[in-house]
Short mmCIF file of C-alpha atoms in Angstrom, two decimals:
data_model
loop_
_atom_site.label_atom_id
_atom_site.label_comp_id
_atom_site.label_asym_id
_atom_site.label_seq_id
_atom_site.Cartn_x
_atom_site.Cartn_y
_atom_site.Cartn_z
CA UNK A 1 157.94 26.42 -21.86
CA UNK A 2 160.95 25.07 -20.03
CA UNK A 3 163.97 27.15 -19.04
CA UNK A 4 167.50 25.79 -18.75
CA UNK A 5 169.00 26.42 -15.32
CA UNK A 6 172.55 25.76 -14.11
CA UNK A 7 173.85 25.55 -10.55
CA UNK A 8 175.65 28.74 -9.46
CA UNK A 9 179.39 28.52 -8.90
CA UNK A 10 180.65 28.89 -5.36
CA UNK A 11 181.61 32.37 -4.28
CA UNK A 12 185.12 33.20 -5.51
CA UNK A 13 185.23 30.32 -7.99
CA UNK A 14 185.69 32.18 -11.28
CA UNK A 15 186.87 29.02 -13.01
CA UNK A 16 183.71 27.15 -12.03
CA UNK A 17 181.51 29.94 -13.39
CA UNK A 18 183.35 29.95 -16.71
CA UNK A 19 183.03 26.17 -17.09
CA UNK A 20 179.35 26.24 -16.19
CA UNK A 21 178.69 29.08 -18.65
CA UNK A 22 180.56 27.28 -21.42
CA UNK A 23 178.55 24.08 -20.89
CA UNK A 24 175.27 26.00 -20.95
CA UNK A 25 176.26 27.77 -24.17
CA UNK A 26 177.26 24.51 -25.82
CA UNK A 27 173.99 22.89 -24.76
CA UNK A 28 171.85 25.70 -26.10
CA UNK A 29 173.81 25.80 -29.36
CA UNK A 30 173.25 22.09 -29.79
CA UNK A 31 169.50 22.53 -29.35
CA UNK A 32 169.34 25.19 -32.06
CA UNK A 33 171.02 22.93 -34.60
CA UNK A 34 168.93 19.80 -34.12
CA UNK A 35 166.86 18.94 -37.21
CA UNK A 36 166.68 21.27 -40.19
CA UNK A 37 162.94 20.54 -40.56
CA UNK A 38 162.00 21.70 -37.08
CA UNK A 39 159.62 24.68 -37.41
CA UNK A 40 160.90 28.03 -36.23
CA UNK A 41 159.15 29.81 -33.39
CA UNK A 42 159.76 32.73 -31.06
CA UNK A 43 160.07 31.09 -27.67
CA UNK A 44 162.97 32.76 -25.85
CA UNK A 45 161.65 34.90 -23.02
CA UNK A 46 158.03 34.11 -24.04
CA UNK A 47 158.32 36.84 -26.70
CA UNK A 48 155.11 38.48 -27.92
CA UNK A 49 155.43 40.66 -31.03
CA UNK A 50 153.34 43.82 -31.00
CA UNK A 51 153.80 45.04 -34.59
CA UNK A 52 153.98 43.62 -38.09
CA UNK A 53 157.46 45.10 -38.48
CA UNK A 54 158.70 43.11 -35.47
CA UNK A 55 157.36 39.92 -37.06
CA UNK A 56 158.96 40.57 -40.46
CA UNK A 57 162.28 41.54 -38.88
CA UNK A 58 162.31 38.28 -36.92
CA UNK A 59 161.42 36.11 -39.93
CA UNK A 60 163.96 37.84 -42.15
CA UNK A 61 166.73 36.37 -40.01
CA UNK A 62 165.91 32.77 -40.98
CA UNK A 63 163.99 33.18 -44.26
CA UNK A 64 165.36 36.21 -46.18
CA UNK A 65 163.48 37.22 -49.33
CA UNK A 66 164.76 38.65 -52.62
CA UNK A 67 163.24 41.90 -53.86
CA UNK A 68 162.88 40.45 -57.40
CA UNK A 69 161.99 36.88 -58.35
CA UNK A 70 161.38 34.92 -61.55
CA UNK A 71 159.67 31.60 -62.23
CA UNK A 72 160.36 29.31 -65.17
CA UNK A 73 157.11 27.91 -66.50
CA UNK A 74 153.52 28.83 -65.76
CA UNK A 75 152.96 29.48 -62.02
CA UNK A 76 150.11 27.01 -61.62
CA UNK A 77 150.70 27.00 -57.84
CA UNK A 78 150.46 30.00 -55.55
CA UNK A 79 148.57 32.39 -57.82
CA UNK A 80 146.31 34.91 -56.10
CA UNK A 81 142.66 34.13 -56.83
CA UNK A 82 141.79 37.82 -56.60
CA UNK A 83 141.84 39.73 -59.90
CA UNK A 84 145.12 41.63 -60.33
CA UNK A 85 144.83 44.81 -62.41
CA UNK A 86 147.50 46.20 -64.72
CA UNK A 87 147.22 49.70 -63.24
CA UNK A 88 148.12 48.33 -59.78
CA UNK A 89 151.11 46.38 -61.08
CA UNK A 90 152.47 49.32 -63.08
CA UNK A 91 152.64 51.45 -59.92
CA UNK A 92 155.51 49.29 -58.63
CA UNK A 93 156.78 47.37 -61.68
CA UNK A 94 156.74 48.68 -65.25
CA UNK A 95 156.33 46.41 -68.30
CA UNK A 96 159.61 47.76 -69.70
CA UNK A 97 161.51 46.64 -66.60
CA UNK A 98 159.70 43.30 -66.65
CA UNK A 99 160.85 42.65 -70.23
CA UNK A 100 164.44 43.39 -69.21
CA UNK A 101 164.10 40.92 -66.33
CA UNK A 102 162.63 38.29 -68.64
CA UNK A 103 165.71 38.55 -70.83
CA UNK A 104 168.17 38.38 -67.92
CA UNK A 105 166.40 35.87 -65.63
CA UNK A 106 164.46 33.51 -67.92
CA UNK A 107 166.96 32.96 -70.70
CA UNK A 108 167.31 33.24 -74.44
CA UNK A 109 164.22 31.16 -75.16
CA UNK A 110 162.19 34.37 -74.84
CA UNK A 111 164.23 36.30 -77.40
CA UNK A 112 162.23 37.41 -80.43
CA UNK A 113 163.54 36.30 -83.83
CA UNK A 114 164.94 39.19 -85.85
CA UNK A 115 163.54 38.09 -89.22
CA UNK A 116 159.97 37.41 -88.05
CA UNK A 117 157.31 40.17 -87.96
CA UNK A 118 156.35 41.15 -84.41
CA UNK A 119 152.84 42.20 -83.46
CA UNK A 120 151.62 43.80 -80.25
CA UNK A 121 148.26 44.07 -78.58
CA UNK A 122 144.86 44.38 -80.29
CA UNK A 123 145.20 48.15 -80.81
CA UNK A 124 148.81 48.30 -82.00
CA UNK A 125 150.79 46.96 -84.93
CA UNK A 126 154.25 47.86 -83.64
CA UNK A 127 156.79 45.72 -81.83
CA UNK A 128 155.23 46.61 -78.46
CA UNK A 129 154.29 43.62 -76.30
CA UNK A 130 150.69 42.49 -75.92
CA UNK A 131 150.00 43.74 -72.37
CA UNK A 132 146.74 42.57 -70.82
CA UNK A 133 144.55 44.71 -68.55
CA UNK A 134 144.13 42.19 -65.72
CA UNK A 135 144.92 38.65 -64.60
CA UNK A 136 141.58 37.42 -65.94
CA UNK A 137 142.46 38.59 -69.46
CA UNK A 138 144.56 35.52 -70.28
CA UNK A 139 142.96 34.18 -73.47
CA UNK A 140 145.00 34.03 -76.66
CA UNK A 141 143.08 35.14 -79.83
CA UNK A 142 145.72 33.68 -82.14
CA UNK A 143 144.97 30.20 -80.79
CA UNK A 144 141.17 30.02 -80.48
CA UNK A 145 141.22 31.75 -77.08
CA UNK A 146 143.30 29.14 -75.28
CA UNK A 147 144.17 30.31 -71.77
CA UNK A 148 147.80 30.91 -70.84
CA UNK A 149 147.98 27.89 -68.53
CA UNK A 150 146.95 25.55 -71.37
CA UNK A 151 149.37 27.11 -73.86
CA UNK A 152 152.54 27.00 -71.78
CA UNK A 153 154.89 24.24 -72.84
CA UNK A 154 152.86 23.26 -75.91
CA UNK A 155 154.86 22.14 -78.98
CA UNK A 156 156.03 24.85 -81.37
CA UNK A 157 153.94 25.72 -84.41
CA UNK A 158 157.14 25.73 -86.44
CA UNK A 159 158.97 22.53 -87.43
CA UNK A 160 161.94 21.97 -85.14
CA UNK A 161 161.00 24.94 -82.93
CA UNK A 162 161.14 25.03 -79.15
CA UNK A 163 157.99 24.56 -77.02
CA UNK A 164 156.14 27.76 -76.19
CA UNK A 165 158.10 29.37 -73.33
CA UNK A 166 156.36 30.98 -70.37
CA UNK A 167 157.26 32.22 -66.92
CA UNK A 168 156.69 34.91 -64.29
CA UNK A 169 158.70 37.94 -63.21
CA UNK A 170 157.77 40.07 -60.21
CA UNK A 171 158.74 42.27 -57.29
CA UNK A 172 158.10 41.68 -53.59
CA UNK A 173 154.62 42.85 -52.61
CA UNK A 174 153.93 41.22 -49.20
CA UNK A 175 156.38 39.59 -46.80
CA UNK A 176 155.53 36.42 -44.86
CA UNK A 177 151.74 36.39 -45.38
CA UNK A 178 149.50 35.26 -42.52
CA UNK A 179 148.23 31.72 -43.05
CA UNK A 180 146.70 30.69 -39.72
CA UNK A 181 145.85 32.15 -36.35
CA UNK A 182 144.60 30.75 -33.07
CA UNK A 183 141.82 32.27 -31.01
CA UNK A 184 142.90 35.23 -28.93
CA UNK A 185 142.92 34.85 -25.15
CA UNK A 186 143.29 37.37 -22.33
CA UNK A 187 146.04 36.51 -19.84
CA UNK A 188 147.08 35.45 -17.39
CA UNK A 189 146.62 32.03 -18.99
CA UNK A 190 148.60 28.93 -19.91
CA UNK A 191 147.94 26.05 -22.30
CA UNK A 192 149.60 24.08 -25.10
CA UNK A 193 149.50 24.67 -28.82
CA UNK A 194 150.50 22.02 -31.37
CA UNK A 195 151.54 22.69 -34.95
CA UNK A 196 153.12 21.06 -37.99
CA UNK A 197 152.88 20.99 -41.77
CA UNK A 198 153.29 18.61 -44.71
CA UNK A 199 154.41 19.55 -48.22
CA UNK A 200 153.04 17.82 -51.31
CA UNK A 201 153.77 18.11 -55.02
CA UNK A 202 151.11 18.36 -57.73
CA UNK A 203 151.49 15.10 -59.65
CA UNK A 204 149.54 16.45 -62.65
CA UNK A 205 152.16 19.06 -63.53
CA UNK A 206 153.45 19.19 -67.11
CA UNK A 207 156.70 20.44 -68.56
CA UNK A 208 155.16 23.87 -69.11
CA UNK A 209 154.30 24.46 -65.44
CA UNK A 210 156.50 25.77 -62.66
CA UNK A 211 157.61 23.66 -59.71
CA UNK A 212 155.78 24.11 -56.43
CA UNK A 213 153.07 22.43 -54.45
CA UNK A 214 150.62 22.46 -51.58
CA UNK A 215 151.25 22.92 -47.87
CA UNK A 216 148.84 21.35 -45.37
CA UNK A 217 149.23 22.96 -41.96
CA UNK A 218 147.76 22.14 -38.55
CA UNK A 219 147.41 24.46 -35.55
CA UNK A 220 145.60 23.15 -32.46
CA UNK A 221 145.21 24.61 -28.98
CA UNK A 222 143.63 21.74 -27.01
CA UNK A 223 142.26 21.88 -23.51
CA UNK A 224 142.69 25.49 -22.47
CA UNK A 225 141.35 29.04 -22.67
CA UNK A 226 140.59 29.94 -26.26
CA UNK A 227 141.34 26.31 -27.04
CA UNK A 228 139.59 23.37 -28.58
CA UNK A 229 140.63 22.96 -32.21
CA UNK A 230 140.65 26.61 -33.24
CA UNK A 231 142.31 27.17 -36.57
CA UNK A 232 142.84 23.50 -37.44
CA UNK A 233 143.89 22.16 -40.85
CA UNK A 234 144.47 24.65 -43.67
CA UNK A 235 145.95 24.37 -47.18
CA UNK A 236 147.81 26.87 -49.34
CA UNK A 237 149.90 26.61 -52.51
CA UNK A 238 153.22 28.13 -53.53
CA UNK A 239 155.73 28.26 -56.39
CA UNK A 240 159.50 27.88 -56.48
CA UNK A 241 161.61 30.56 -58.14
CA UNK A 242 164.72 30.35 -60.29
CA UNK A 243 166.75 31.25 -57.17
CA UNK A 244 165.45 28.39 -54.99
CA UNK A 245 168.35 26.50 -53.39
CA UNK A 246 166.60 24.71 -50.52
CA UNK A 247 163.18 23.19 -51.15
CA UNK A 248 160.48 23.16 -48.50
CA UNK A 249 160.17 19.88 -46.60
CA UNK A 250 157.71 18.40 -44.10
CA UNK A 251 157.77 20.08 -40.68
CA UNK A 252 158.12 18.07 -37.49
CA UNK A 253 154.94 18.18 -35.40
CA UNK A 254 155.69 20.05 -32.21
CA UNK A 255 153.88 21.09 -29.00
CA UNK A 256 154.80 24.27 -27.10
CA UNK A 257 153.51 25.98 -23.99
CA UNK A 258 151.32 29.02 -24.64
CA UNK A 259 151.97 31.45 -21.78
CA UNK A 260 149.88 34.61 -21.97
CA UNK A 261 151.10 37.28 -19.51
CA UNK A 262 148.68 39.00 -17.17
CA UNK A 263 146.66 41.70 -18.93
CA UNK A 264 147.84 40.70 -22.42
CA UNK A 265 145.55 39.59 -25.26
CA UNK A 266 147.67 36.94 -26.99
CA UNK A 267 147.40 34.61 -29.97
CA UNK A 268 149.58 32.35 -32.13
CA UNK A 269 150.04 33.10 -35.85
CA UNK A 270 151.31 30.83 -38.62
CA UNK A 271 153.27 32.71 -41.29
CA UNK A 272 154.44 31.39 -44.66
CA UNK A 273 158.21 31.53 -45.03
CA UNK A 274 157.87 33.26 -48.36
CA UNK A 275 156.48 36.35 -50.03
CA UNK A 276 153.79 37.40 -52.46
CA UNK A 277 155.28 38.85 -55.65
CA UNK A 278 153.35 41.11 -58.03
CA UNK A 279 154.32 41.22 -61.69
CA UNK A 280 153.56 39.51 -64.98
CA UNK A 281 153.04 36.05 -66.40
CA UNK A 282 154.90 36.23 -69.69
CA UNK A 283 154.89 34.02 -72.76
CA UNK A 284 156.30 34.23 -76.28
CA UNK A 285 154.13 33.09 -79.17
CA UNK A 286 155.85 32.18 -82.45
CA UNK A 287 152.97 31.30 -84.75
CA UNK A 288 152.40 30.23 -88.35
CA UNK A 289 148.80 30.67 -89.55
CA UNK A 290 146.84 28.61 -92.07
CA UNK A 291 148.17 30.77 -94.93
CA UNK A 292 151.75 29.95 -93.98
CA UNK A 293 152.44 33.42 -92.58
CA UNK A 294 154.75 33.43 -89.57
CA UNK A 295 154.47 36.09 -86.86
CA UNK A 296 155.42 36.47 -83.21
CA UNK A 297 154.64 38.47 -80.08
CA UNK A 298 155.41 38.73 -76.38
CA UNK A 299 152.47 38.68 -73.96
CA UNK A 300 152.41 40.08 -70.40
CA UNK A 301 149.55 39.21 -68.01
CA UNK A 302 149.29 40.86 -64.55
CA UNK A 303 149.57 38.37 -61.67
CA UNK A 304 150.54 37.91 -58.04
CA UNK A 305 152.20 34.71 -56.82
CA UNK A 306 153.26 33.30 -53.44
CA UNK A 307 156.91 32.19 -53.77
CA UNK A 308 158.90 30.35 -51.12
CA UNK A 309 161.94 31.94 -49.49
CA UNK A 310 164.75 30.61 -51.70
CA UNK A 311 167.15 29.31 -49.06
CA UNK A 312 164.79 28.10 -46.33
CA UNK A 313 163.54 24.49 -46.09
CA UNK A 314 160.70 25.13 -43.60
CA UNK A 315 157.30 26.21 -45.04
CA UNK A 316 155.96 28.02 -41.97
CA UNK A 317 156.96 29.86 -38.81
CA UNK A 318 154.67 30.21 -35.77
CA UNK A 319 154.96 33.40 -33.72
CA UNK A 320 153.15 34.83 -30.71
CA UNK A 321 151.27 38.10 -31.18
CA UNK A 322 149.96 40.62 -28.69
CA UNK A 323 146.95 42.85 -29.11
#
C-alpha cells in the first residue's frame, strides 16, 4: 500500500504549508472520485476491523440499507436455500403488518375485489389470508399444486383480468453478509491480494419474476503467506427491490497490498453490499373453477431474500479483519 507524501514547507513559511496541504487534499479527493465501479475497501492506515459492528458501520457509509424492502414479482434470485419457518418470521414481522406493506408498497393489483368471495387457508373459511408454515410449503391446491414460482405472472383465469400478481415484503435480517474470505495469516507479513466481480442477468426471466441476477467474484492472494489461490471464484444471486435507484455493475479488478502487522492474525473478507430480508412471498389468486364459481385469496409464504443496497452500484466490498 502506497502512502502519499509531500515535501515539508520551510520553517516560517506558513503560506507554503497551506498551499502544500491544499494540493494534497485536492489530490486525495480526486482519487476518491475516480470510477464509480471501483470496489470499496478499507485501506487508509492499513485498517483491520476487530468486530462485526465495526464492519457494518463502515459499510453503512457507502451502502446504506432500508429497514423494510419490497420486491415486485417472484424473487427468483437471492432466495435462501435453507427452509424458512413461519414461527421465525413472525417473531420479527407479523402477517398483518406484511399485508399492510403489500398494499402500500406493491400497488393496487393486490387489492381483493369486494364482490368476490374470499377464502383463507385449509382450516379457515373466513377472509383471513392463506399463510403457509414454511418456505417449502409453496404449492397451490387450487391449481393442481403448481408452485408459486410457476404461478407468478400467469394469465388471469378471468376474461380481461390482470396476470396473477406476486411479490415479496420483508424486514432487514442480516446486514452485508459474508461472501468470501482469504486464508488467515499471522503477521508480520506482506503480500498482494487481487479481487473483482462481474454481474450478470438471468436471461430466462419472465414477466412474473423480479429483477436481479448473479454475481461472480474473484479473490486471489498469490505468492505469499497464506496465499496461492485461496478463496477463488464464487457465485451468489440477489434481487432488486422497489427502492433500487442504482443497479449493480461490474467491478474493476484491483490489486492491493496485504500488510499484516506483527502479532496480528489477519484476513481479507468480501461482503455483499446488500442485506438479507426475512418476510413473505405474497400472491393474489383470483380463480374461476370448472363450475363457473369465482373465488379469491391472498397467500403468504415465509422466505428470506438477499437484496442489493438500493443506491449503491458496487456489488461487493473487501475489508481486512483481525482475529
